[in-house]
CSV table of C-alpha atoms and ligand atoms in Angstrom, one decimal:
chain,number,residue,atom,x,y,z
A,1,UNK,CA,-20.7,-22.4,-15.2
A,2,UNK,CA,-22.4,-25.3,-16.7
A,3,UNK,CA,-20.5,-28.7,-15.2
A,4,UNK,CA,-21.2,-31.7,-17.5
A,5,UNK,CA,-19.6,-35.0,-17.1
A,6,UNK,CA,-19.7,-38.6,-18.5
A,7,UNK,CA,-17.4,-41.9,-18.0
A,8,UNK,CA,-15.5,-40.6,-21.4
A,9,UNK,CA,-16.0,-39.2,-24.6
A,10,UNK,CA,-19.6,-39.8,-24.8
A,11,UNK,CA,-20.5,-36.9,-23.1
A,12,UNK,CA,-18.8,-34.8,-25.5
A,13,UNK,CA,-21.3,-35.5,-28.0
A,14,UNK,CA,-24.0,-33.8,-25.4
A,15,UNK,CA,-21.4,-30.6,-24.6
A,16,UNK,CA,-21.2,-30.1,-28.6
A,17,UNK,CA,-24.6,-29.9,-28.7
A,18,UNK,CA,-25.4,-27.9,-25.6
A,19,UNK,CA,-22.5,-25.0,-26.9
A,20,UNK,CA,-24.6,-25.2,-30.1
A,21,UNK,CA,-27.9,-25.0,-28.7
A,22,UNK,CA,-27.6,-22.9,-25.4
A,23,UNK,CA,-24.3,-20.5,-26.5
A,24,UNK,CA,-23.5,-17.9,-23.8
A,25,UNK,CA,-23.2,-20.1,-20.8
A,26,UNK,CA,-19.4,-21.2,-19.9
A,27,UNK,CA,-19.1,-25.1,-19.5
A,28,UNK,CA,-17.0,-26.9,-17.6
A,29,UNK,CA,-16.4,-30.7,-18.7
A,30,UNK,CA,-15.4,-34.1,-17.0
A,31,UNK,CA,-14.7,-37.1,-19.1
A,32,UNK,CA,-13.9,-39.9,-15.9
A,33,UNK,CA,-11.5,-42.0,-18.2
A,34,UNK,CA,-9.7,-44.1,-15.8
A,35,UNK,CA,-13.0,-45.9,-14.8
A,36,UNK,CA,-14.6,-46.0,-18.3
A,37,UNK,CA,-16.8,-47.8,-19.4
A,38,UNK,CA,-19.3,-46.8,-16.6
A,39,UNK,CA,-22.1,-49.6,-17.8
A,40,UNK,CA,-20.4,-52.3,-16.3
A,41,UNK,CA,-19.5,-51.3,-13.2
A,42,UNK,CA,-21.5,-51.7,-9.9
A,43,UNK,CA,-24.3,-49.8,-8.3
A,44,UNK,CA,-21.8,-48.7,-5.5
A,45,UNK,CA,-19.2,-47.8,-7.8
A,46,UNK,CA,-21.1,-46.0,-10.0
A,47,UNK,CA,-22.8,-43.8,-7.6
A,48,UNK,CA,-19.2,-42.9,-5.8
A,49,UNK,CA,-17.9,-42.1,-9.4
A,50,UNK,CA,-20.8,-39.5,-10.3
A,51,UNK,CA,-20.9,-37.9,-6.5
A,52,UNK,CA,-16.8,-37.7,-7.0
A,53,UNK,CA,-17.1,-36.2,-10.8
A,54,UNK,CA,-20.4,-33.7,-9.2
A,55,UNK,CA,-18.1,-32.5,-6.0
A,56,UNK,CA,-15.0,-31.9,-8.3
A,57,UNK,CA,-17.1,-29.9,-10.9
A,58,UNK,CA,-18.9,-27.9,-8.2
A,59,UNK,CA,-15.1,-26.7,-6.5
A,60,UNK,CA,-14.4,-25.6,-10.4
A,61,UNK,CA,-17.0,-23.2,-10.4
A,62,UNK,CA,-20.5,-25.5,-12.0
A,63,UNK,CA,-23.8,-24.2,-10.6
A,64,UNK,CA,-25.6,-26.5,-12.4
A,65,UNK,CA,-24.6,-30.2,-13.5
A,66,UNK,CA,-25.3,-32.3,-16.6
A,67,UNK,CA,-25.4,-35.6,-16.0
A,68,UNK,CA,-24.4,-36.6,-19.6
A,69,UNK,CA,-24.1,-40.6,-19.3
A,70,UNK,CA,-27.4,-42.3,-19.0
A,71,UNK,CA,-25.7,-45.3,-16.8
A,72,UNK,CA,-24.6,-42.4,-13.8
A,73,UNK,CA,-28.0,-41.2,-14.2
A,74,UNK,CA,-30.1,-44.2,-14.4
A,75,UNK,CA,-28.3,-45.3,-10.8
A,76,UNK,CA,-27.4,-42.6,-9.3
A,77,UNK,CA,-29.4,-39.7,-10.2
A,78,UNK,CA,-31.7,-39.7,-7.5
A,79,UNK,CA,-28.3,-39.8,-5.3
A,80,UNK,CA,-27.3,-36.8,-6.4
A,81,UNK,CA,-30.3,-34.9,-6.3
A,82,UNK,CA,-30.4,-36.1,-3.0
A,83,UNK,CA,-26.6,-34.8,-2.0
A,84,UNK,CA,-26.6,-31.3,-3.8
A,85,UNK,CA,-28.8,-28.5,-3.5
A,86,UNK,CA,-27.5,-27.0,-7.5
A,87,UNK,CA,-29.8,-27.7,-10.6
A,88,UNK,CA,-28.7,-31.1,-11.8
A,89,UNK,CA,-30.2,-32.8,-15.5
A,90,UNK,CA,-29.6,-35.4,-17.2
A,91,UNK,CA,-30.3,-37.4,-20.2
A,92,UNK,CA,-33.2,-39.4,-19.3
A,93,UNK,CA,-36.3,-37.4,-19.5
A,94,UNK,CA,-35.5,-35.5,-22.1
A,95,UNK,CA,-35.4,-39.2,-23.8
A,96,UNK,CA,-38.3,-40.1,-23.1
A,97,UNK,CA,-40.3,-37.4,-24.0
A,98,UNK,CA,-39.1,-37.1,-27.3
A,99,UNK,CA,-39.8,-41.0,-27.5
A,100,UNK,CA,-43.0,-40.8,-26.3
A,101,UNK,CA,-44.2,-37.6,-28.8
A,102,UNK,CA,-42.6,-39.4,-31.8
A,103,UNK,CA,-43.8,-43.2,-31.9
A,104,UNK,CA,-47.0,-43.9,-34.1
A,105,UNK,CA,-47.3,-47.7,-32.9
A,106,UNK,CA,-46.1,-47.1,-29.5
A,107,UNK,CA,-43.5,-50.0,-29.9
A,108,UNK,CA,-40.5,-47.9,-28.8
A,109,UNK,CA,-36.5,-49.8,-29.0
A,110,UNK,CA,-34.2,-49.0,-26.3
A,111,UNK,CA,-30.3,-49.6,-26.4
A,112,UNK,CA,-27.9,-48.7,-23.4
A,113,UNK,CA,-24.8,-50.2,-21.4
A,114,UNK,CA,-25.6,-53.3,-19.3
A,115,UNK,CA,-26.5,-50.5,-16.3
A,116,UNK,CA,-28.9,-48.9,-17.9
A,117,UNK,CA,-30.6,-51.7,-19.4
A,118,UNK,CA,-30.9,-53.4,-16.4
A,119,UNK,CA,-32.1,-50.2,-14.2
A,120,UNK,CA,-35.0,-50.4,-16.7
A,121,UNK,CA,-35.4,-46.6,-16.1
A,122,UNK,CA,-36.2,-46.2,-19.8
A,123,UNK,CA,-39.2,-48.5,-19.9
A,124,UNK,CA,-40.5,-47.5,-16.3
A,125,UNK,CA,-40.5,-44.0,-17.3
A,126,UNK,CA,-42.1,-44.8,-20.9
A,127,UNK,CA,-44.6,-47.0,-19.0
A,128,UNK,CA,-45.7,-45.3,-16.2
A,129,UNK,CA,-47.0,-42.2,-18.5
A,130,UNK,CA,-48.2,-44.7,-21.4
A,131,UNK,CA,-49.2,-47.8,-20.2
A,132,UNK,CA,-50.3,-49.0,-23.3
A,133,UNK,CA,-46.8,-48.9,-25.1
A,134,UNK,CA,-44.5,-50.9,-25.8
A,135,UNK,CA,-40.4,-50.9,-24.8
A,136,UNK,CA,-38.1,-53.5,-25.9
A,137,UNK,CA,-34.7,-53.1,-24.7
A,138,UNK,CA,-31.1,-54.2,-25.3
A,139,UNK,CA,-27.7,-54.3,-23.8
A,140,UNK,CA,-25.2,-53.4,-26.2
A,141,UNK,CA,-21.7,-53.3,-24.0
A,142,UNK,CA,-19.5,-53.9,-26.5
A,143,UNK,CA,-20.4,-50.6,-28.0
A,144,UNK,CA,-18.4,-48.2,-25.7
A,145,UNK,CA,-15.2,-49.6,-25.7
A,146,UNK,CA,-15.0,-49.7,-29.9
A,147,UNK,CA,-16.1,-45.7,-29.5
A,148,UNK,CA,-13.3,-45.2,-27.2
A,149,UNK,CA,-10.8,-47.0,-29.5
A,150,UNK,CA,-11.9,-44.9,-32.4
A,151,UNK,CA,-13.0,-47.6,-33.8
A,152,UNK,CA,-16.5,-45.6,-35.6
A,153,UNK,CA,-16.7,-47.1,-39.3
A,154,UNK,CA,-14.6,-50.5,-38.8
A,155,UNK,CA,-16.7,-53.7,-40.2
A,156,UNK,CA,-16.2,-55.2,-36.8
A,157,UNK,CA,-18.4,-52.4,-35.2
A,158,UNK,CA,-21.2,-52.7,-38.0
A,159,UNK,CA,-21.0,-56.7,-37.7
A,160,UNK,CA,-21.7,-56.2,-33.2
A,161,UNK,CA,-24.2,-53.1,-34.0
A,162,UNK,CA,-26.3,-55.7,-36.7
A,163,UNK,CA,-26.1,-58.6,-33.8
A,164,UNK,CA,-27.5,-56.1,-31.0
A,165,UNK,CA,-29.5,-54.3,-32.9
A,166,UNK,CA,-31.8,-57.6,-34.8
A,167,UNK,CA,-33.7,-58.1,-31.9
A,168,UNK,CA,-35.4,-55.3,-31.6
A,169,UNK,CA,-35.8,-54.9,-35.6
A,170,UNK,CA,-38.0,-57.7,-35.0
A,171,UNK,CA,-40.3,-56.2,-32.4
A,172,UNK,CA,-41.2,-53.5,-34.9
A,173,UNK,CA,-40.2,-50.4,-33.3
A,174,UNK,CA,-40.9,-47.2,-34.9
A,175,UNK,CA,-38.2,-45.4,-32.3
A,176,UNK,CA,-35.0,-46.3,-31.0
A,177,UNK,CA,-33.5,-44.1,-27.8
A,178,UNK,CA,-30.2,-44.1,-28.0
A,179,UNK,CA,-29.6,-44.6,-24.3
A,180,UNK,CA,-25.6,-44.0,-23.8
A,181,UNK,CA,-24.1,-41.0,-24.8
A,182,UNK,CA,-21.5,-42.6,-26.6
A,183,UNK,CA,-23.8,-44.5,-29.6
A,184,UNK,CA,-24.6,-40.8,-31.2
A,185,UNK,CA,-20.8,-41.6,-32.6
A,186,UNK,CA,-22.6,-44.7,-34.4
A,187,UNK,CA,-25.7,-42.7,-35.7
A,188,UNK,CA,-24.9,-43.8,-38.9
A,189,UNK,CA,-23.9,-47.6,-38.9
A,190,UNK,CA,-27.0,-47.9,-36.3
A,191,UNK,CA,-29.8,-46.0,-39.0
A,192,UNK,CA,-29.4,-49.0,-41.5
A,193,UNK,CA,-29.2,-51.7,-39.0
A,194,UNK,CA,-32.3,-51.0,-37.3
A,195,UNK,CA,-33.9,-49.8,-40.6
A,196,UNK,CA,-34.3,-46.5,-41.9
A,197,UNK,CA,-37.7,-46.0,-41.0
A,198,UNK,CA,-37.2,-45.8,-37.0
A,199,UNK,CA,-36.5,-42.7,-35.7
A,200,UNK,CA,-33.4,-42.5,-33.8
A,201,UNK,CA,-33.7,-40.3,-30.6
A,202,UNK,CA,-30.4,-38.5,-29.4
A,203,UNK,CA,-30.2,-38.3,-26.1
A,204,UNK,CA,-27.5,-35.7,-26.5
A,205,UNK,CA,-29.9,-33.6,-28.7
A,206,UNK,CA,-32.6,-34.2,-26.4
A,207,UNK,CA,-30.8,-32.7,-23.3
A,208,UNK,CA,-29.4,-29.9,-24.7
A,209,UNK,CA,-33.2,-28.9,-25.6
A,210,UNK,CA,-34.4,-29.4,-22.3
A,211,UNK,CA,-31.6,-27.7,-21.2
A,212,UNK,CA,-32.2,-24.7,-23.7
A,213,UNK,CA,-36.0,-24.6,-22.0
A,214,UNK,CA,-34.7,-24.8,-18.5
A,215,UNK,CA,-32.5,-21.9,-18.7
A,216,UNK,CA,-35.6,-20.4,-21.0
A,217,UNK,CA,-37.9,-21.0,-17.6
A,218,UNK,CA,-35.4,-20.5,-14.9
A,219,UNK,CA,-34.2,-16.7,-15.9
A,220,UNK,CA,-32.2,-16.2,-12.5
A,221,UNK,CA,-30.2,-18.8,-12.7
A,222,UNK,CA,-29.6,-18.5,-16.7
A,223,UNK,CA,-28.4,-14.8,-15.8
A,224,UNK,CA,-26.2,-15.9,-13.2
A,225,UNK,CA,-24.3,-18.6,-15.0
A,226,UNK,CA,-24.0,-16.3,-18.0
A,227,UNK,CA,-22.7,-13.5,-16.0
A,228,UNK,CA,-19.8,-16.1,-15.3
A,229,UNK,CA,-17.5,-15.1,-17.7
A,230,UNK,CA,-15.1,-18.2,-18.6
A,231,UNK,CA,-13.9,-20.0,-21.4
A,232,UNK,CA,-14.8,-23.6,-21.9
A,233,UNK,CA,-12.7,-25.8,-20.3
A,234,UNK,CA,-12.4,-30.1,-20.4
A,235,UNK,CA,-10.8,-32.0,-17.7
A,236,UNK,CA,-10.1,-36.0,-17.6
A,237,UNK,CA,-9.1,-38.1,-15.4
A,238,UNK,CA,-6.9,-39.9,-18.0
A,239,UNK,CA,-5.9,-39.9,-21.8
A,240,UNK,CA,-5.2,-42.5,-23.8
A,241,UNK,CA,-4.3,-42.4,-26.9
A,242,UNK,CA,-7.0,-42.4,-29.2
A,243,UNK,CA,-9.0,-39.3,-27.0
A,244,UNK,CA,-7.4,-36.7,-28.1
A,245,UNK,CA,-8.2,-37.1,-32.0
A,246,UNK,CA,-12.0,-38.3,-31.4
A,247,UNK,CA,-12.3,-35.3,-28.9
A,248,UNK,CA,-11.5,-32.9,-31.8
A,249,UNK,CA,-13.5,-35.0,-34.3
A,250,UNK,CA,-16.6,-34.6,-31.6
A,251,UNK,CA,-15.8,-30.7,-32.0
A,252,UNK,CA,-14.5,-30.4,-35.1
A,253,UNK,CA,-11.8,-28.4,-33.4
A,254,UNK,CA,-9.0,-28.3,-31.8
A,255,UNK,CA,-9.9,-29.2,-27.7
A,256,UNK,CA,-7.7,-28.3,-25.0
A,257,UNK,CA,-7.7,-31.9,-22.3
A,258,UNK,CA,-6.8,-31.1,-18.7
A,259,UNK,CA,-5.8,-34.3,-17.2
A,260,UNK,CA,-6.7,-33.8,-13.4
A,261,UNK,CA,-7.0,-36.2,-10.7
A,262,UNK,CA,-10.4,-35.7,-9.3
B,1,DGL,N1,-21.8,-42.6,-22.2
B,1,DGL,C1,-22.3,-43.3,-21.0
B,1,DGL,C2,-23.7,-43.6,-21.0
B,1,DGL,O1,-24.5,-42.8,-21.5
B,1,DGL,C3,-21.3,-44.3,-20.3
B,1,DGL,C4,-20.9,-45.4,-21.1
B,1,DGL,C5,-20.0,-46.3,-20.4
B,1,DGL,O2,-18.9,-45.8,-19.9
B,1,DGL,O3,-20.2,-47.5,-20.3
B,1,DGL,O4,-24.2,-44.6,-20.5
């Protein structure tokens, strides 16, 4: 089984994708509620969190982990690497590439959670393969927390987005990652914002892609997660109120939550 986990509901926008892009392969999800939002949290906590959420999917059956937040990967991807011997992605490089292939003026906008701005993973990725671009990025950690409260279209969101989003409207970027999972839920309050020239690059997209060409490249282990026959299933460590609803709105269906304590 495919294990995929985030802080929350972000995540979810990632799974959607991946059972649209890659269908076949049973998925097992992890939504760590009860310490969202990741992107304020330490570099110790954070890294406990995502080894925790990695071991817990692994005893449910996951040969292979998403890492579908960009703040548990930015900090502690290289720890979990490290830690298990199973295939583990995340939503990082599949970023970047797409970044990278789309800018004309190489001026490429990043926006994240306090984490993974300050990890600076996106620009030292960007950087290091094009030294001549350009990466302006910005903290938006506000933005989580109105996702998780449903709060998607409300004039408060779209008055925070426009405040985040203006300095980076005046570095002229042609591209704009969006670096936590969560702001695919903001697509389109974030599109007029930044203006609706810049292309917005999905991370959630992105990864299911790369994950699509993985399995694609790796055919023994695509065979042997498919030949796990399970259905989808999506654990949490908590559920408040608003979840439930924006989980289904994420799938357009209804969604089963397990709360567990992992
Ligand atoms: N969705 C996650 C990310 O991509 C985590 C956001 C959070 O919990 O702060 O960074």
């Amino acid at each position: 089984m495919i294990g995929i986990f985030d802080s929350g509901l972000g995540g979810m926008t990632v799974t959607r994708a991946i059972e649209q892009l890659c269908p076949g392969y049973p998925l097992l999800y992890f939504g760590d509620l009860i310490h969202t939002p990741y992107g304020s949290k330490s570099c110790e906590a954070l890294t406990e969190y995502a080894i925790r959420n990695t071991e817990f999917l692994i005893a449910q059956g996951a040969a292979l982990i998403v890492i579908a937040c960009n703040s548990a990967a930015s900090i502690a991807g290289n720890a979990l690497r490290n830690k298990f011997s199973i295939p583990i992605i995340d939503v990082i490089e599949p970023a970047v590439n797409q970044a990278i292939s789309t800018s004309k003026n190489g001026t490429i906008g990043v926006i994240g959670t306090q984490a993974t701005i300050k990890s600076n993973v996106y620009a030292k990725n960007i950087l290091a393969r094009c030294p001549n671009y350009r990466v302006y990025s910005q903290a938006c950690p506000l933005l989580v927390p109105l996702v998780e409260e449903g709060w998607l279209n409300r004039k408060e969101t779209k008055m925070i987005s426009k405040k985040y989003l203006q300095p980076l409207r005046c570095k002229q970027v042609d591209t704009l990652i969006l670096g936590c999972t969560h702001y695919p839920m903001l697509k389109s309050i974030i599109q007029p914002r930044i203006g609706k020239r810049v292309k917005i690059v999905d991370s959630s997209i992105e990864t299911a892609l790369f994950l699509q060409n993985f399995l694609l490249q790796n055919k023994g282990i695509a065979k042997e997660l498919a030949a796990q026959k399970a259905n989808n299933r999506f654990f949490v460590s908590d559920l408040p109120l608003p979840t439930q609803s924006l989980a289904e709105s994420i799938f357009g269906r209804p969604v089963h939550l397990e709360k567990v304590h992992a």
